[in-house]
Amino acid sequence: MIKAYQQGTIDYFCGVYAIINAFRQAAQDQKKLSFREGCLFYQHLIKYLIKKDRFKEVLCHGTDCDLLSDLLKKADRYTQKNFGVSLNFKIPYAKTRKEPQKVIDEIKDFLERKHTAWIIRLNNQTTGDHWSVGTKITPDGTVCLFDSYGAKQFDVKKSLWVPPIKESDKTPDNPTGMPNPPKGKTLLLKEGQILIKTRPV
């Protein structure tokens, strides 16, 4: 059984870790990464942030949805070249009007297929504003996480949608624009629900 790579306690690189862990989860019977391969993959994405002058922003405030999408494209090129496995992704719920439970039912069906994972942007009082990886959803609505910060799960029945974040939502006190979660609830950002599938090239 593989274990999620863990991020440091004073950085906000959970988006980078989520991409690598999602690939590892989805592709685990297609390509098992050695520790060195995982480090090189991580370094490749960090170098991209430095090249785009986004490193300090992510270090201090985390990764927004547009940047995560750019990182996924970069990661796909990297995994194809170095591992012979493509990392395909789609973001199907950015403008959905469906209730979270309906979306979760669809994602549950998706995760029951081989070579899949789910990158999730969530916010609750346990994790804060965080990118994680969902691996399966149990019949009682528990989302099981493969998480870089040690989180194990959340209850989808206690989840609420957050619509796409606008620039005006961002303030010095809340640079990501993600609202504070009510007690006992998990906020799910609509545009932050990304379905991953890997396949050999």
PDB file of C-alpha atoms in Angstrom:
ATOM      1  CA  MET A   1       0.000   0.000   0.000  1.00  0.00           C
ATOM      2  CA  ILE A   2       1.477   3.363  -0.994  1.00  0.00           C
ATOM      3  CA  LYS A   3       1.499   6.342   1.371  1.00  0.00           C
ATOM      4  CA  ALA A   4       0.857   9.960   0.383  1.00  0.00           C
ATOM      5  CA  TYR A   5       3.869  12.235   0.173  1.00  0.00           C
ATOM      6  CA  GLN A   6       3.695  14.788   2.996  1.00  0.00           C
ATOM      7  CA  GLN A   7       4.167  18.528   2.650  1.00  0.00           C
ATOM      8  CA  GLY A   8       6.010  20.697   5.135  1.00  0.00           C
ATOM      9  CA  THR A   9       4.161  22.364   7.961  1.00  0.00           C
ATOM     10  CA  ILE A  10       5.029  25.947   6.964  1.00  0.00           C
ATOM     11  CA  ASP A  11       4.444  25.986   3.226  1.00  0.00           C
ATOM     12  CA  TYR A  12       1.407  26.050   0.943  1.00  0.00           C
ATOM     13  CA  PHE A  13       2.571  23.664  -1.761  1.00  0.00           C
ATOM     14  CA  CYS A  14      -0.403  21.331  -1.282  1.00  0.00           C
ATOM     15  CA  GLY A  15      -1.395  21.900  -4.922  1.00  0.00           C
ATOM     16  CA  VAL A  16       1.922  20.498  -6.140  1.00  0.00           C
ATOM     17  CA  TYR A  17       1.678  17.554  -3.762  1.00  0.00           C
ATOM     18  CA  ALA A  18      -1.934  16.917  -4.818  1.00  0.00           C
ATOM     19  CA  ILE A  19      -0.902  16.637  -8.478  1.00  0.00           C
ATOM     20  CA  ILE A  20       1.903  14.184  -7.723  1.00  0.00           C
ATOM     21  CA  ASN A  21      -0.165  12.165  -5.253  1.00  0.00           C
ATOM     22  CA  ALA A  22      -3.119  12.039  -7.690  1.00  0.00           C
ATOM     23  CA  PHE A  23      -0.787  10.686 -10.373  1.00  0.00           C
ATOM     24  CA  ARG A  24       0.652   8.141  -7.955  1.00  0.00           C
ATOM     25  CA  GLN A  25      -2.805   7.029  -6.872  1.00  0.00           C
ATOM     26  CA  ALA A  26      -4.237   6.730 -10.380  1.00  0.00           C
ATOM     27  CA  ALA A  27      -1.138   5.203 -11.993  1.00  0.00           C
ATOM     28  CA  GLN A  28       0.002   2.921  -9.199  1.00  0.00           C
ATOM     29  CA  ASP A  29      -0.284  -0.251 -11.337  1.00  0.00           C
ATOM     30  CA  GLN A  30       1.039   1.583 -14.427  1.00  0.00           C
ATOM     31  CA  LYS A  31       4.071   3.309 -12.922  1.00  0.00           C
ATOM     32  CA  LYS A  32       5.264   3.133  -9.323  1.00  0.00           C
ATOM     33  CA  LEU A  33       7.440   6.148  -8.564  1.00  0.00           C
ATOM     34  CA  SER A  34      10.647   5.621  -6.667  1.00  0.00           C
ATOM     35  CA  PHE A  35      11.478   8.220  -4.031  1.00  0.00           C
ATOM     36  CA  ARG A  36      14.020   9.772  -6.396  1.00  0.00           C
ATOM     37  CA  GLU A  37      11.498   9.917  -9.230  1.00  0.00           C
ATOM     38  CA  GLY A  38       8.994  11.581  -6.907  1.00  0.00           C
ATOM     39  CA  CYS A  39      11.593  14.162  -5.861  1.00  0.00           C
ATOM     40  CA  LEU A  40      12.485  14.951  -9.470  1.00  0.00           C
ATOM     41  CA  PHE A  41       8.791  15.313 -10.371  1.00  0.00           C
ATOM     42  CA  TYR A  42       8.325  17.712  -7.439  1.00  0.00           C
ATOM     43  CA  GLN A  43      11.427  19.695  -8.419  1.00  0.00           C
ATOM     44  CA  HIS A  44      10.192  19.962 -12.007  1.00  0.00           C
ATOM     45  CA  LEU A  45       6.923  21.584 -10.884  1.00  0.00           C
ATOM     46  CA  ILE A  46       8.681  23.876  -8.403  1.00  0.00           C
ATOM     47  CA  LYS A  47      11.098  25.021 -11.142  1.00  0.00           C
ATOM     48  CA  TYR A  48       8.072  25.889 -13.263  1.00  0.00           C
ATOM     49  CA  LEU A  49       6.714  28.082 -10.436  1.00  0.00           C
ATOM     50  CA  ILE A  50      10.092  29.813 -10.152  1.00  0.00           C
ATOM     51  CA  LYS A  51      10.290  30.340 -13.923  1.00  0.00           C
ATOM     52  CA  LYS A  52       6.790  31.881 -13.950  1.00  0.00           C
ATOM     53  CA  ASP A  53       7.650  34.044 -10.899  1.00  0.00           C
ATOM     54  CA  ARG A  54       4.886  32.362  -8.885  1.00  0.00           C
ATOM     55  CA  PHE A  55       7.001  30.564  -6.271  1.00  0.00           C
ATOM     56  CA  LYS A  56       6.677  33.163  -3.501  1.00  0.00           C
ATOM     57  CA  GLU A  57       2.954  33.547  -4.124  1.00  0.00           C
ATOM     58  CA  VAL A  58       2.374  29.807  -3.750  1.00  0.00           C
ATOM     59  CA  LEU A  59       4.750  29.518  -0.797  1.00  0.00           C
ATOM     60  CA  CYS A  60       2.806  32.164   1.127  1.00  0.00           C
ATOM     61  CA  HIS A  61      -0.783  31.813  -0.128  1.00  0.00           C
ATOM     62  CA  GLY A  62      -1.205  28.571  -2.046  1.00  0.00           C
ATOM     63  CA  THR A  63      -2.183  27.707  -5.612  1.00  0.00           C
ATOM     64  CA  ASP A  64      -5.230  29.158  -7.354  1.00  0.00           C
ATOM     65  CA  CYS A  65      -7.304  27.098  -9.793  1.00  0.00           C
ATOM     66  CA  ASP A  66      -5.839  28.589 -12.965  1.00  0.00           C
ATOM     67  CA  LEU A  67      -2.294  27.940 -11.809  1.00  0.00           C
ATOM     68  CA  LEU A  68      -3.165  24.395 -10.744  1.00  0.00           C
ATOM     69  CA  SER A  69      -4.514  23.788 -14.250  1.00  0.00           C
ATOM     70  CA  ASP A  70      -1.232  25.092 -15.717  1.00  0.00           C
ATOM     71  CA  LEU A  71       0.727  22.829 -13.373  1.00  0.00           C
ATOM     72  CA  LEU A  72      -1.376  19.833 -14.425  1.00  0.00           C
ATOM     73  CA  LYS A  73      -0.561  20.517 -18.089  1.00  0.00           C
ATOM     74  CA  LYS A  74       3.118  20.734 -17.176  1.00  0.00           C
ATOM     75  CA  ALA A  75       2.825  17.532 -15.146  1.00  0.00           C
ATOM     76  CA  ASP A  76       1.160  15.689 -18.031  1.00  0.00           C
ATOM     77  CA  ARG A  77       4.025  16.534 -20.371  1.00  0.00           C
ATOM     78  CA  TYR A  78       6.481  15.402 -17.697  1.00  0.00           C
ATOM     79  CA  THR A  79       4.773  12.072 -16.962  1.00  0.00           C
ATOM     80  CA  GLN A  80       4.424  11.268 -20.662  1.00  0.00           C
ATOM     81  CA  LYS A  81       8.096  11.969 -21.333  1.00  0.00           C
ATOM     82  CA  ASN A  82       9.546  10.339 -18.215  1.00  0.00           C
ATOM     83  CA  PHE A  83       7.090   7.579 -17.300  1.00  0.00           C
ATOM     84  CA  GLY A  84       5.208   6.811 -20.523  1.00  0.00           C
ATOM     85  CA  VAL A  85       1.900   7.618 -18.810  1.00  0.00           C
ATOM     86  CA  SER A  86      -0.387  10.534 -19.601  1.00  0.00           C
ATOM     87  CA  LEU A  87      -2.114  12.487 -16.836  1.00  0.00           C
ATOM     88  CA  ASN A  88      -5.474  13.548 -18.269  1.00  0.00           C
ATOM     89  CA  PHE A  89      -7.719  15.886 -16.339  1.00  0.00           C
ATOM     90  CA  LYS A  90     -11.064  17.616 -16.620  1.00  0.00           C
ATOM     91  CA  ILE A  91     -12.822  20.248 -14.532  1.00  0.00           C
ATOM     92  CA  PRO A  92     -16.506  19.477 -15.147  1.00  0.00           C
ATOM     93  CA  TYR A  93     -18.230  21.216 -12.237  1.00  0.00           C
ATOM     94  CA  ALA A  94     -17.019  24.839 -12.325  1.00  0.00           C
ATOM     95  CA  LYS A  95     -20.475  26.100 -13.326  1.00  0.00           C
ATOM     96  CA  THR A  96     -22.623  23.246 -12.099  1.00  0.00           C
ATOM     97  CA  ARG A  97     -26.051  23.839 -10.570  1.00  0.00           C
ATOM     98  CA  LYS A  98     -26.165  20.347  -9.158  1.00  0.00           C
ATOM     99  CA  GLU A  99     -26.192  19.809  -5.411  1.00  0.00           C
ATOM    100  CA  PRO A 100     -22.924  18.508  -3.927  1.00  0.00           C
ATOM    101  CA  GLN A 101     -24.496  15.102  -3.241  1.00  0.00           C
ATOM    102  CA  LYS A 102     -25.430  14.661  -6.909  1.00  0.00           C
ATOM    103  CA  VAL A 103     -21.899  15.560  -7.992  1.00  0.00           C
ATOM    104  CA  ILE A 104     -20.437  13.218  -5.387  1.00  0.00           C
ATOM    105  CA  ASP A 105     -22.560  10.371  -6.766  1.00  0.00           C
ATOM    106  CA  GLU A 106     -21.094  11.041 -10.224  1.00  0.00           C
ATOM    107  CA  ILE A 107     -17.548  11.249  -8.857  1.00  0.00           C
ATOM    108  CA  LYS A 108     -18.106   8.031  -6.880  1.00  0.00           C
ATOM    109  CA  ASP A 109     -18.913   6.246 -10.141  1.00  0.00           C
ATOM    110  CA  PHE A 110     -15.821   7.800 -11.749  1.00  0.00           C
ATOM    111  CA  LEU A 111     -13.521   6.676  -8.917  1.00  0.00           C
ATOM    112  CA  GLU A 112     -14.765   3.110  -9.200  1.00  0.00           C
ATOM    113  CA  ARG A 113     -13.040   2.917 -12.595  1.00  0.00           C
ATOM    114  CA  LYS A 114      -9.369   1.996 -12.807  1.00  0.00           C
ATOM    115  CA  HIS A 115      -6.593   4.600 -13.026  1.00  0.00           C
ATOM    116  CA  THR A 116      -8.592   7.479 -11.587  1.00  0.00           C
ATOM    117  CA  ALA A 117      -8.240  10.037  -8.800  1.00  0.00           C
ATOM    118  CA  TRP A 118      -9.961  13.239  -7.741  1.00  0.00           C
ATOM    119  CA  ILE A 119      -8.128  16.451  -6.862  1.00  0.00           C
ATOM    120  CA  ILE A 120     -10.251  18.455  -4.426  1.00  0.00           C
ATOM    121  CA  ARG A 121     -10.021  22.031  -3.224  1.00  0.00           C
ATOM    122  CA  LEU A 122     -11.749  22.088   0.130  1.00  0.00           C
ATOM    123  CA  ASN A 123     -11.878  24.190   3.244  1.00  0.00           C
ATOM    124  CA  ASN A 124     -12.870  23.031   6.713  1.00  0.00           C
ATOM    125  CA  GLN A 125     -11.709  23.606  10.254  1.00  0.00           C
ATOM    126  CA  THR A 126      -9.418  20.572  10.147  1.00  0.00           C
ATOM    127  CA  THR A 127      -7.435  21.274   6.978  1.00  0.00           C
ATOM    128  CA  GLY A 128      -8.058  24.936   6.179  1.00  0.00           C
ATOM    129  CA  ASP A 129      -8.047  25.986   2.504  1.00  0.00           C
ATOM    130  CA  HIS A 130      -6.357  22.949   1.000  1.00  0.00           C
ATOM    131  CA  TRP A 131      -5.823  20.862  -2.143  1.00  0.00           C
ATOM    132  CA  SER A 132      -6.201  17.143  -1.464  1.00  0.00           C
ATOM    133  CA  VAL A 133      -6.799  13.884  -3.350  1.00  0.00           C
ATOM    134  CA  GLY A 134      -9.937  11.781  -3.062  1.00  0.00           C
ATOM    135  CA  THR A 135      -9.569   8.055  -3.690  1.00  0.00           C
ATOM    136  CA  LYS A 136     -13.014   6.642  -2.969  1.00  0.00           C
ATOM    137  CA  ILE A 137     -16.402   7.512  -1.507  1.00  0.00           C
ATOM    138  CA  THR A 138     -18.030   5.080   0.900  1.00  0.00           C
ATOM    139  CA  PRO A 139     -21.771   4.288   0.875  1.00  0.00           C
ATOM    140  CA  ASP A 140     -22.294   6.513   3.932  1.00  0.00           C
ATOM    141  CA  GLY A 141     -20.833   9.538   2.107  1.00  0.00           C
ATOM    142  CA  THR A 142     -17.326   9.549   3.555  1.00  0.00           C
ATOM    143  CA  VAL A 143     -14.711  10.837   1.121  1.00  0.00           C
ATOM    144  CA  CYS A 144     -11.416   9.001   1.728  1.00  0.00           C
ATOM    145  CA  LEU A 145      -8.344  11.183   1.190  1.00  0.00           C
ATOM    146  CA  PHE A 146      -4.789  10.487   0.021  1.00  0.00           C
ATOM    147  CA  ASP A 147      -3.530  13.652   1.582  1.00  0.00           C
ATOM    148  CA  SER A 148      -0.252  15.537   1.878  1.00  0.00           C
ATOM    149  CA  TYR A 149      -1.197  16.989   5.248  1.00  0.00           C
ATOM    150  CA  GLY A 150      -2.399  13.835   6.959  1.00  0.00           C
ATOM    151  CA  ALA A 151      -6.159  14.430   6.605  1.00  0.00           C
ATOM    152  CA  LYS A 152      -8.023  11.136   6.264  1.00  0.00           C
ATOM    153  CA  GLN A 153     -11.587  11.989   5.233  1.00  0.00           C
ATOM    154  CA  PHE A 154     -14.551  14.329   5.246  1.00  0.00           C
ATOM    155  CA  ASP A 155     -18.326  13.855   5.232  1.00  0.00           C
ATOM    156  CA  VAL A 156     -19.919  14.888   1.962  1.00  0.00           C
ATOM    157  CA  LYS A 157     -23.315  15.181   3.670  1.00  0.00           C
ATOM    158  CA  LYS A 158     -21.865  18.159   5.524  1.00  0.00           C
ATOM    159  CA  SER A 159     -20.427  19.813   2.420  1.00  0.00           C
ATOM    160  CA  LEU A 160     -21.393  23.111   0.790  1.00  0.00           C
ATOM    161  CA  TRP A 161     -20.543  24.544  -2.629  1.00  0.00           C
ATOM    162  CA  VAL A 162     -18.383  27.620  -3.076  1.00  0.00           C
ATOM    163  CA  PRO A 163     -18.897  29.299  -6.480  1.00  0.00           C
ATOM    164  CA  PRO A 164     -15.868  30.382  -8.545  1.00  0.00           C
ATOM    165  CA  ILE A 165     -13.709  32.884  -6.678  1.00  0.00           C
ATOM    166  CA  LYS A 166     -13.586  36.393  -8.099  1.00  0.00           C
ATOM    167  CA  GLU A 167     -10.666  38.770  -7.789  1.00  0.00           C
ATOM    168  CA  SER A 168     -12.844  41.013  -5.615  1.00  0.00           C
ATOM    169  CA  ASP A 169     -13.170  38.153  -3.087  1.00  0.00           C
ATOM    170  CA  LYS A 170      -9.436  38.384  -2.335  1.00  0.00           C
ATOM    171  CA  THR A 171      -8.337  40.717   0.456  1.00  0.00           C
ATOM    172  CA  PRO A 172      -5.118  41.189   2.470  1.00  0.00           C
ATOM    173  CA  ASP A 173      -6.720  39.184   5.295  1.00  0.00           C
ATOM    174  CA  ASN A 174      -7.963  36.506   2.877  1.00  0.00           C
ATOM    175  CA  PRO A 175      -5.573  36.428  -0.096  1.00  0.00           C
ATOM    176  CA  THR A 176      -7.063  33.235  -1.585  1.00  0.00           C
ATOM    177  CA  GLY A 177     -10.662  34.489  -1.514  1.00  0.00           C
ATOM    178  CA  MET A 178     -11.919  31.195  -0.083  1.00  0.00           C
ATOM    179  CA  PRO A 179     -14.655  31.831   2.522  1.00  0.00           C
ATOM    180  CA  ASN A 180     -14.296  30.663   6.097  1.00  0.00           C
ATOM    181  CA  PRO A 181     -16.101  27.355   6.677  1.00  0.00           C
ATOM    182  CA  PRO A 182     -18.998  27.127   9.138  1.00  0.00           C
ATOM    183  CA  LYS A 183     -18.336  24.848  12.093  1.00  0.00           C
ATOM    184  CA  GLY A 184     -18.616  21.188  11.129  1.00  0.00           C
ATOM    185  CA  LYS A 185     -18.953  21.917   7.410  1.00  0.00           C
ATOM    186  CA  THR A 186     -16.609  21.337   4.482  1.00  0.00           C
ATOM    187  CA  LEU A 187     -16.614  23.885   1.683  1.00  0.00           C
ATOM    188  CA  LEU A 188     -15.989  22.565  -1.831  1.00  0.00           C
ATOM    189  CA  LEU A 189     -14.901  25.030  -4.489  1.00  0.00           C
ATOM    190  CA  LYS A 190     -16.834  24.239  -7.689  1.00  0.00           C
ATOM    191  CA  GLU A 191     -13.915  25.015  -9.996  1.00  0.00           C
ATOM    192  CA  GLY A 192     -11.589  23.111  -7.676  1.00  0.00           C
ATOM    193  CA  GLN A 193     -13.006  19.638  -8.393  1.00  0.00           C
ATOM    194  CA  ILE A 194     -10.671  17.993 -10.903  1.00  0.00           C
ATOM    195  CA  LEU A 195     -11.056  14.455 -12.222  1.00  0.00           C
ATOM    196  CA  ILE A 196      -7.826  12.652 -13.086  1.00  0.00           C
ATOM    197  CA  LYS A 197      -7.299   9.641 -15.328  1.00  0.00           C
ATOM    198  CA  THR A 198      -3.986   8.113 -16.340  1.00  0.00           C
ATOM    199  CA  ARG A 199      -3.248   5.974 -19.383  1.00  0.00           C
ATOM    200  CA  PRO A 200      -0.146   4.653 -21.119  1.00  0.00           C
ATOM    201  CA  VAL A 201       1.133   6.575 -24.153  1.00  0.00           C
TER     202      VAL A 201
END
